[in-house]
């Protein structure tokens, strides 16, 4: 069993202990294990827009949701574009993107205070970030690739929770799931400059330079962004599993090229 503030028992999902302990939400980060897809999508591919057979993807959603006791008809999917738009989802959005047409375009973060709405975001190296305010009972799910990290989408999510739902950032719990870590997040100078521009001194501190390449610790930068919003350090839980390193557990776009997608989901009970 994997333990680092996160529990993994070998199946389809990994969960953050701090979130589980509240008893307020169903949540999880998917692995690629124990699904029905084959070939490059083997096996728990949850990417609706991949070239995988639709029937297998829907079957995989059923298996993933079953592991979390979530009703798959509660899922809300949006089209992600590495932007910073946060959408306030509700019961009216359930099923969008999976069982019916979705009008949720160019949205990388979902937030709600309605029980029974399962907020889903998708990854194959980018950082999935889940939020829970256990006092106001508000949740969010955010897709933070390097562009989202640079544009501080995590801060946009916190700001939405505070402004629209009256959350106090000191109460908010954060779970950052598996993603490509510093060991494999190699970038050229142009991308490094983007980080320098947006994070000033922090980018240098979070980067290792080797053979003309830059290896950036995006978790450290997302944590920095969250601390700036008044989130408590002890409320931020980071899974240190690298999607690239752990081939048996995760899809990795950087490692595999065309591949499947993992999902992070959260629903208020
Ligand atoms: Zn790695």
mmCIF file of C-alpha atoms and ligand atoms in Angstrom:
data_model
loop_
_atom_site.group_PDB
_atom_site.id
_atom_site.type_symbol
_atom_site.label_atom_id
_atom_site.label_comp_id
_atom_site.label_asym_id
_atom_site.label_seq_id
_atom_site.Cartn_x
_atom_site.Cartn_y
_atom_site.Cartn_z
ATOM 1 C CA UNK A 1 0.000 0.000 0.000
ATOM 2 C CA UNK A 2 1.343 3.421 -0.989
ATOM 3 C CA UNK A 3 1.293 5.962 1.861
ATOM 4 C CA UNK A 4 2.383 9.570 1.730
ATOM 5 C CA UNK A 5 -0.767 11.217 2.923
ATOM 6 C CA UNK A 6 -2.314 9.301 0.026
ATOM 7 C CA UNK A 7 -3.694 5.774 0.087
ATOM 8 C CA UNK A 8 -3.244 3.383 -2.798
ATOM 9 C CA UNK A 9 -4.245 -0.219 -2.468
ATOM 10 C CA UNK A 10 -3.305 -1.489 -5.911
ATOM 11 C CA UNK A 11 -6.521 -0.774 -7.779
ATOM 12 C CA UNK A 12 -8.038 1.923 -9.932
ATOM 13 C CA UNK A 13 -7.839 4.831 -7.506
ATOM 14 C CA UNK A 14 -5.536 6.766 -5.248
ATOM 15 C CA UNK A 15 -7.044 8.929 -2.489
ATOM 16 C CA UNK A 16 -5.893 11.740 -0.226
ATOM 17 C CA UNK A 17 -6.279 10.732 3.426
ATOM 18 C CA UNK A 18 -7.061 14.271 4.631
ATOM 19 C CA UNK A 19 -10.007 14.439 2.221
ATOM 20 C CA UNK A 20 -11.268 10.957 3.129
ATOM 21 C CA UNK A 21 -11.098 11.782 6.842
ATOM 22 C CA UNK A 22 -13.565 14.665 6.534
ATOM 23 C CA UNK A 23 -16.332 12.240 5.534
ATOM 24 C CA UNK A 24 -17.740 15.038 3.365
ATOM 25 C CA UNK A 25 -16.671 13.957 -0.098
ATOM 26 C CA UNK A 26 -16.130 11.094 -2.478
ATOM 27 C CA UNK A 27 -12.933 11.704 -4.405
ATOM 28 C CA UNK A 28 -10.019 10.058 -6.153
ATOM 29 C CA UNK A 29 -7.279 10.122 -8.751
ATOM 30 C CA UNK A 30 -7.430 7.328 -11.299
ATOM 31 C CA UNK A 31 -4.551 5.040 -12.244
ATOM 32 C CA UNK A 32 -4.341 3.208 -15.578
ATOM 33 C CA UNK A 33 -4.930 -0.176 -13.971
ATOM 34 C CA UNK A 34 -7.804 -2.663 -14.201
ATOM 35 C CA UNK A 35 -9.659 -1.128 -17.126
ATOM 36 C CA UNK A 36 -10.953 -2.548 -20.389
ATOM 37 C CA UNK A 37 -9.009 -0.641 -23.039
ATOM 38 C CA UNK A 38 -6.150 -2.274 -24.948
ATOM 39 C CA UNK A 39 -2.968 -1.301 -26.806
ATOM 40 C CA UNK A 40 -1.676 2.199 -26.126
ATOM 41 C CA UNK A 41 -4.816 2.912 -24.068
ATOM 42 C CA UNK A 42 -4.345 -0.079 -21.805
ATOM 43 C CA UNK A 43 -6.189 -0.149 -19.691
ATOM 44 C CA UNK A 44 -8.244 2.358 -17.607
ATOM 45 C CA UNK A 45 -8.332 5.093 -20.245
ATOM 46 C CA UNK A 46 -10.774 7.865 -19.287
ATOM 47 C CA UNK A 47 -9.995 10.172 -22.190
ATOM 48 C CA UNK A 48 -13.223 10.859 -24.078
ATOM 49 C CA UNK A 49 -11.321 12.655 -26.837
ATOM 50 C CA UNK A 50 -8.673 9.985 -27.385
ATOM 51 C CA UNK A 51 -8.827 7.605 -30.374
ATOM 52 C CA UNK A 52 -9.825 4.779 -28.054
ATOM 53 C CA UNK A 53 -13.127 2.982 -28.666
ATOM 54 C CA UNK A 54 -15.973 4.933 -27.021
ATOM 55 C CA UNK A 55 -17.551 1.809 -25.574
ATOM 56 C CA UNK A 56 -14.360 0.960 -23.682
ATOM 57 C CA UNK A 57 -14.006 4.501 -22.331
ATOM 58 C CA UNK A 58 -17.593 4.457 -21.021
ATOM 59 C CA UNK A 59 -16.996 1.055 -19.470
ATOM 60 C CA UNK A 60 -13.840 2.444 -17.832
ATOM 61 C CA UNK A 61 -15.849 5.335 -16.368
ATOM 62 C CA UNK A 62 -18.259 2.826 -14.840
ATOM 63 C CA UNK A 63 -15.355 0.888 -13.307
ATOM 64 C CA UNK A 64 -13.671 4.029 -11.984
ATOM 65 C CA UNK A 65 -16.898 5.386 -10.490
ATOM 66 C CA UNK A 66 -17.740 2.024 -8.969
ATOM 67 C CA UNK A 67 -14.379 2.080 -7.144
ATOM 68 C CA UNK A 68 -15.381 5.443 -5.603
ATOM 69 C CA UNK A 69 -19.100 4.712 -5.108
ATOM 70 C CA UNK A 70 -19.886 7.648 -7.392
ATOM 71 C CA UNK A 71 -22.846 7.453 -9.750
ATOM 72 C CA UNK A 72 -21.298 8.003 -13.208
ATOM 73 C CA UNK A 73 -24.362 10.027 -14.267
ATOM 74 C CA UNK A 74 -23.211 12.704 -11.764
ATOM 75 C CA UNK A 75 -19.999 13.419 -13.700
ATOM 76 C CA UNK A 76 -19.400 16.857 -15.176
ATOM 77 C CA UNK A 77 -16.710 17.049 -17.878
ATOM 78 C CA UNK A 78 -15.429 20.195 -19.530
ATOM 79 C CA UNK A 79 -13.206 20.806 -22.522
ATOM 80 C CA UNK A 80 -9.782 21.751 -21.147
ATOM 81 C CA UNK A 81 -7.470 24.179 -22.915
ATOM 82 C CA UNK A 82 -4.640 25.002 -20.457
ATOM 83 C CA UNK A 83 -6.382 28.244 -19.535
ATOM 84 C CA UNK A 84 -7.593 29.665 -16.225
ATOM 85 C CA UNK A 85 -11.390 29.713 -16.609
ATOM 86 C CA UNK A 86 -13.231 28.305 -13.582
ATOM 87 C CA UNK A 87 -16.863 27.263 -14.032
ATOM 88 C CA UNK A 88 -19.492 27.098 -11.298
ATOM 89 C CA UNK A 89 -21.111 23.732 -11.923
ATOM 90 C CA UNK A 90 -24.443 22.469 -10.602
ATOM 91 C CA UNK A 91 -26.871 19.579 -10.890
ATOM 92 C CA UNK A 92 -27.952 20.998 -14.254
ATOM 93 C CA UNK A 93 -24.506 20.089 -15.631
ATOM 94 C CA UNK A 94 -24.427 16.422 -14.581
ATOM 95 C CA UNK A 95 -23.708 14.075 -17.488
ATOM 96 C CA UNK A 96 -22.240 16.795 -19.683
ATOM 97 C CA UNK A 97 -19.285 15.705 -21.756
ATOM 98 C CA UNK A 98 -19.935 12.011 -21.222
ATOM 99 C CA UNK A 99 -23.596 11.101 -21.621
ATOM 100 C CA UNK A 100 -24.706 14.264 -23.359
ATOM 101 C CA UNK A 101 -23.323 17.161 -25.331
ATOM 102 C CA UNK A 102 -21.248 19.594 -23.261
ATOM 103 C CA UNK A 103 -21.384 23.355 -23.624
ATOM 104 C CA UNK A 104 -18.534 23.641 -21.123
ATOM 105 C CA UNK A 105 -15.799 24.740 -23.489
ATOM 106 C CA UNK A 106 -12.368 26.137 -22.633
ATOM 107 C CA UNK A 107 -12.733 25.453 -18.922
ATOM 108 C CA UNK A 108 -9.882 24.058 -16.807
ATOM 109 C CA UNK A 109 -11.453 24.325 -13.377
ATOM 110 C CA UNK A 110 -14.829 23.318 -11.920
ATOM 111 C CA UNK A 111 -16.291 24.415 -8.592
ATOM 112 C CA UNK A 112 -19.557 23.708 -6.794
ATOM 113 C CA UNK A 113 -21.330 23.690 -3.443
ATOM 114 C CA UNK A 114 -24.061 21.301 -4.612
ATOM 115 C CA UNK A 115 -23.999 17.688 -3.367
ATOM 116 C CA UNK A 116 -24.247 15.028 -6.079
ATOM 117 C CA UNK A 117 -22.179 16.902 -8.658
ATOM 118 C CA UNK A 118 -18.970 15.026 -9.541
ATOM 119 C CA UNK A 119 -16.343 17.441 -10.860
ATOM 120 C CA UNK A 120 -13.951 15.688 -13.263
ATOM 121 C CA UNK A 121 -10.714 16.904 -14.825
ATOM 122 C CA UNK A 122 -8.214 14.957 -16.983
ATOM 123 C CA UNK A 123 -4.458 14.424 -17.216
ATOM 124 C CA UNK A 124 -1.527 12.561 -18.639
ATOM 125 C CA UNK A 125 1.334 14.423 -16.839
ATOM 126 C CA UNK A 126 -0.352 17.717 -15.880
ATOM 127 C CA UNK A 127 -1.155 18.308 -12.215
ATOM 128 C CA UNK A 128 -4.627 17.481 -10.919
ATOM 129 C CA UNK A 129 -5.546 19.667 -7.952
ATOM 130 C CA UNK A 130 -8.595 19.050 -5.753
ATOM 131 C CA UNK A 131 -9.955 21.553 -3.216
ATOM 132 C CA UNK A 132 -12.321 21.158 -0.290
ATOM 133 C CA UNK A 133 -13.597 23.755 2.142
ATOM 134 C CA UNK A 134 -15.038 21.533 4.885
ATOM 135 C CA UNK A 135 -16.702 24.508 6.615
ATOM 136 C CA UNK A 136 -18.582 26.115 3.715
ATOM 137 C CA UNK A 137 -18.789 22.704 1.989
ATOM 138 C CA UNK A 138 -17.421 23.840 -1.351
ATOM 139 C CA UNK A 139 -15.258 21.752 -3.714
ATOM 140 C CA UNK A 140 -13.178 22.361 -6.816
ATOM 141 C CA UNK A 141 -11.214 20.325 -9.346
ATOM 142 C CA UNK A 142 -8.502 21.955 -11.417
ATOM 143 C CA UNK A 143 -6.284 20.903 -14.328
ATOM 144 C CA UNK A 144 -2.905 22.587 -13.999
ATOM 145 C CA UNK A 145 -0.442 21.865 -16.794
ATOM 146 C CA UNK A 146 2.660 24.019 -17.044
ATOM 147 C CA UNK A 147 0.655 26.791 -18.683
ATOM 148 C CA UNK A 148 -1.980 26.583 -15.957
ATOM 149 C CA UNK A 149 0.741 26.622 -13.321
ATOM 150 C CA UNK A 150 2.359 29.688 -14.874
ATOM 151 C CA UNK A 151 -1.023 31.421 -15.076
ATOM 152 C CA UNK A 152 -1.747 30.320 -11.491
ATOM 153 C CA UNK A 153 -5.026 28.547 -12.099
ATOM 154 C CA UNK A 154 -4.851 27.241 -8.507
ATOM 155 C CA UNK A 155 -5.186 30.842 -7.323
ATOM 156 C CA UNK A 156 -8.129 31.423 -9.662
ATOM 157 C CA UNK A 157 -9.887 28.429 -8.114
ATOM 158 C CA UNK A 158 -9.285 29.654 -4.559
ATOM 159 C CA UNK A 159 -10.410 33.135 -5.514
ATOM 160 C CA UNK A 160 -13.650 31.750 -6.974
ATOM 161 C CA UNK A 161 -14.278 29.723 -3.828
ATOM 162 C CA UNK A 162 -13.751 32.827 -1.676
ATOM 163 C CA UNK A 163 -15.622 35.347 -3.788
ATOM 164 C CA UNK A 164 -18.556 33.262 -4.972
ATOM 165 C CA UNK A 165 -19.072 30.969 -1.993
ATOM 166 C CA UNK A 166 -17.691 32.879 0.991
ATOM 167 C CA UNK A 167 -14.857 30.435 1.681
ATOM 168 C CA UNK A 168 -12.001 31.347 3.991
ATOM 169 C CA UNK A 169 -8.710 30.226 2.412
ATOM 170 C CA UNK A 170 -7.349 29.179 5.803
ATOM 171 C CA UNK A 171 -9.965 26.411 5.898
ATOM 172 C CA UNK A 172 -9.402 25.029 2.410
ATOM 173 C CA UNK A 173 -7.777 21.599 2.013
ATOM 174 C CA UNK A 174 -5.783 20.897 -1.146
ATOM 175 C CA UNK A 175 -4.745 17.590 -2.730
ATOM 176 C CA UNK A 176 -2.262 17.607 -5.589
ATOM 177 C CA UNK A 177 -2.263 14.270 -7.381
ATOM 178 C CA UNK A 178 0.297 12.317 -9.406
ATOM 179 C CA UNK A 179 1.921 14.347 -12.198
ATOM 180 C CA UNK A 180 5.202 14.636 -14.031
ATOM 181 C CA UNK A 181 7.715 15.612 -11.370
ATOM 182 C CA UNK A 182 10.984 17.522 -11.505
ATOM 183 C CA UNK A 183 12.902 14.317 -12.388
ATOM 184 C CA UNK A 184 11.220 14.278 -15.808
ATOM 185 C CA UNK A 185 9.785 17.728 -16.408
ATOM 186 C CA UNK A 186 12.550 18.862 -18.752
ATOM 187 C CA UNK A 187 11.995 22.085 -20.665
ATOM 188 C CA UNK A 188 13.917 24.397 -22.975
ATOM 189 C CA UNK A 189 14.801 27.955 -22.210
ATOM 190 C CA UNK A 190 11.633 29.469 -23.732
ATOM 191 C CA UNK A 191 9.404 27.621 -21.254
ATOM 192 C CA UNK A 192 11.775 28.323 -18.386
ATOM 193 C CA UNK A 193 11.553 32.028 -19.224
ATOM 194 C CA UNK A 194 7.756 31.852 -18.844
ATOM 195 C CA UNK A 195 8.236 30.504 -15.336
ATOM 196 C CA UNK A 196 10.835 33.173 -14.551
ATOM 197 C CA UNK A 197 8.464 35.868 -15.741
ATOM 198 C CA UNK A 198 5.590 34.701 -13.540
ATOM 199 C CA UNK A 199 7.398 33.450 -10.455
ATOM 200 C CA UNK A 200 10.368 35.814 -10.163
ATOM 201 C CA UNK A 201 12.830 34.433 -7.585
ATOM 202 C CA UNK A 202 10.813 31.264 -6.936
ATOM 203 C CA UNK A 203 11.353 29.827 -10.412
ATOM 204 C CA UNK A 204 15.152 29.755 -10.028
ATOM 205 C CA UNK A 205 14.832 28.091 -6.627
ATOM 206 C CA UNK A 206 12.563 25.411 -8.103
ATOM 207 C CA UNK A 207 14.695 24.621 -11.154
ATOM 208 C CA UNK A 208 17.723 22.421 -11.744
ATOM 209 C CA UNK A 209 19.842 23.249 -14.805
ATOM 210 C CA UNK A 210 21.581 20.350 -16.525
ATOM 211 C CA UNK A 211 23.173 20.108 -19.993
ATOM 212 C CA UNK A 212 21.415 23.208 -21.280
ATOM 213 C CA UNK A 213 17.997 21.924 -20.125
ATOM 214 C CA UNK A 214 15.811 23.017 -17.242
ATOM 215 C CA UNK A 215 14.041 20.689 -14.802
ATOM 216 C CA UNK A 216 11.224 22.477 -13.021
ATOM 217 C CA UNK A 217 9.452 21.490 -9.807
ATOM 218 C CA UNK A 218 5.901 22.546 -10.667
ATOM 219 C CA UNK A 219 4.536 21.178 -7.373
ATOM 220 C CA UNK A 220 6.727 23.647 -5.476
ATOM 221 C CA UNK A 221 5.413 26.496 -7.622
ATOM 222 C CA UNK A 222 1.779 25.474 -7.232
ATOM 223 C CA UNK A 223 2.323 25.262 -3.470
ATOM 224 C CA UNK A 224 3.882 28.730 -3.536
ATOM 225 C CA UNK A 225 0.824 30.064 -5.399
ATOM 226 C CA UNK A 226 -1.510 28.462 -2.858
ATOM 227 C CA UNK A 227 0.405 29.865 0.120
ATOM 228 C CA UNK A 228 0.134 33.326 -1.428
ATOM 229 C CA UNK A 229 -3.652 32.916 -1.305
ATOM 230 C CA UNK A 230 -3.581 32.205 2.421
ATOM 231 C CA UNK A 231 -3.865 28.408 2.216
ATOM 232 C CA UNK A 232 -2.099 26.784 5.196
ATOM 233 C CA UNK A 233 0.986 24.715 4.448
ATOM 234 C CA UNK A 234 -0.385 21.852 6.558
ATOM 235 C CA UNK A 235 -3.549 21.795 4.429
ATOM 236 C CA UNK A 236 -1.644 21.118 1.199
ATOM 237 C CA UNK A 237 -1.140 17.422 0.431
ATOM 238 C CA UNK A 238 1.124 16.490 -2.433
ATOM 239 C CA UNK A 239 1.382 13.031 -3.948
ATOM 240 C CA UNK A 240 5.040 12.534 -4.890
ATOM 241 C CA UNK A 241 4.432 9.865 -7.540
ATOM 242 C CA UNK A 242 5.776 10.846 -10.963
ATOM 243 C CA UNK A 243 3.581 9.796 -13.891
ATOM 244 C CA UNK A 244 6.648 9.328 -16.123
ATOM 245 C CA UNK A 245 8.579 7.196 -13.583
ATOM 246 C CA UNK A 246 5.672 4.923 -12.687
ATOM 247 C CA UNK A 247 4.857 3.277 -15.991
ATOM 248 C CA UNK A 248 2.847 0.442 -14.465
ATOM 249 C CA UNK A 249 0.513 2.918 -12.730
ATOM 250 C CA UNK A 250 0.065 5.955 -14.947
ATOM 251 C CA UNK A 251 -0.258 7.184 -18.508
ATOM 252 C CA UNK A 252 2.404 9.744 -19.414
ATOM 253 C CA UNK A 253 2.151 11.848 -22.529
ATOM 254 C CA UNK A 254 5.815 12.796 -22.276
ATOM 255 C CA UNK A 255 6.897 9.154 -22.022
ATOM 256 C CA UNK A 256 4.423 7.479 -24.365
ATOM 257 C CA UNK A 257 3.289 10.096 -26.896
ATOM 258 C CA UNK A 258 -0.282 9.232 -27.879
ATOM 259 C CA UNK A 259 -1.768 7.622 -24.801
ATOM 260 C CA UNK A 260 -4.746 7.436 -22.408
ATOM 261 C CA UNK A 261 -5.954 9.919 -19.807
ATOM 262 C CA UNK A 262 -6.384 9.737 -16.056
ATOM 263 C CA UNK A 263 -9.178 11.509 -14.175
ATOM 264 C CA UNK A 264 -9.376 13.354 -10.860
ATOM 265 C CA UNK A 265 -12.861 13.610 -9.437
ATOM 266 C CA UNK A 266 -14.565 15.015 -6.347
ATOM 267 C CA UNK A 267 -18.212 15.069 -5.229
ATOM 268 C CA UNK A 268 -19.876 16.424 -2.103
ATOM 269 C CA UNK A 269 -21.921 13.754 -0.375
HETATM 270 ZN ZN1 LIG B 1 9.966 11.076 -13.031
#
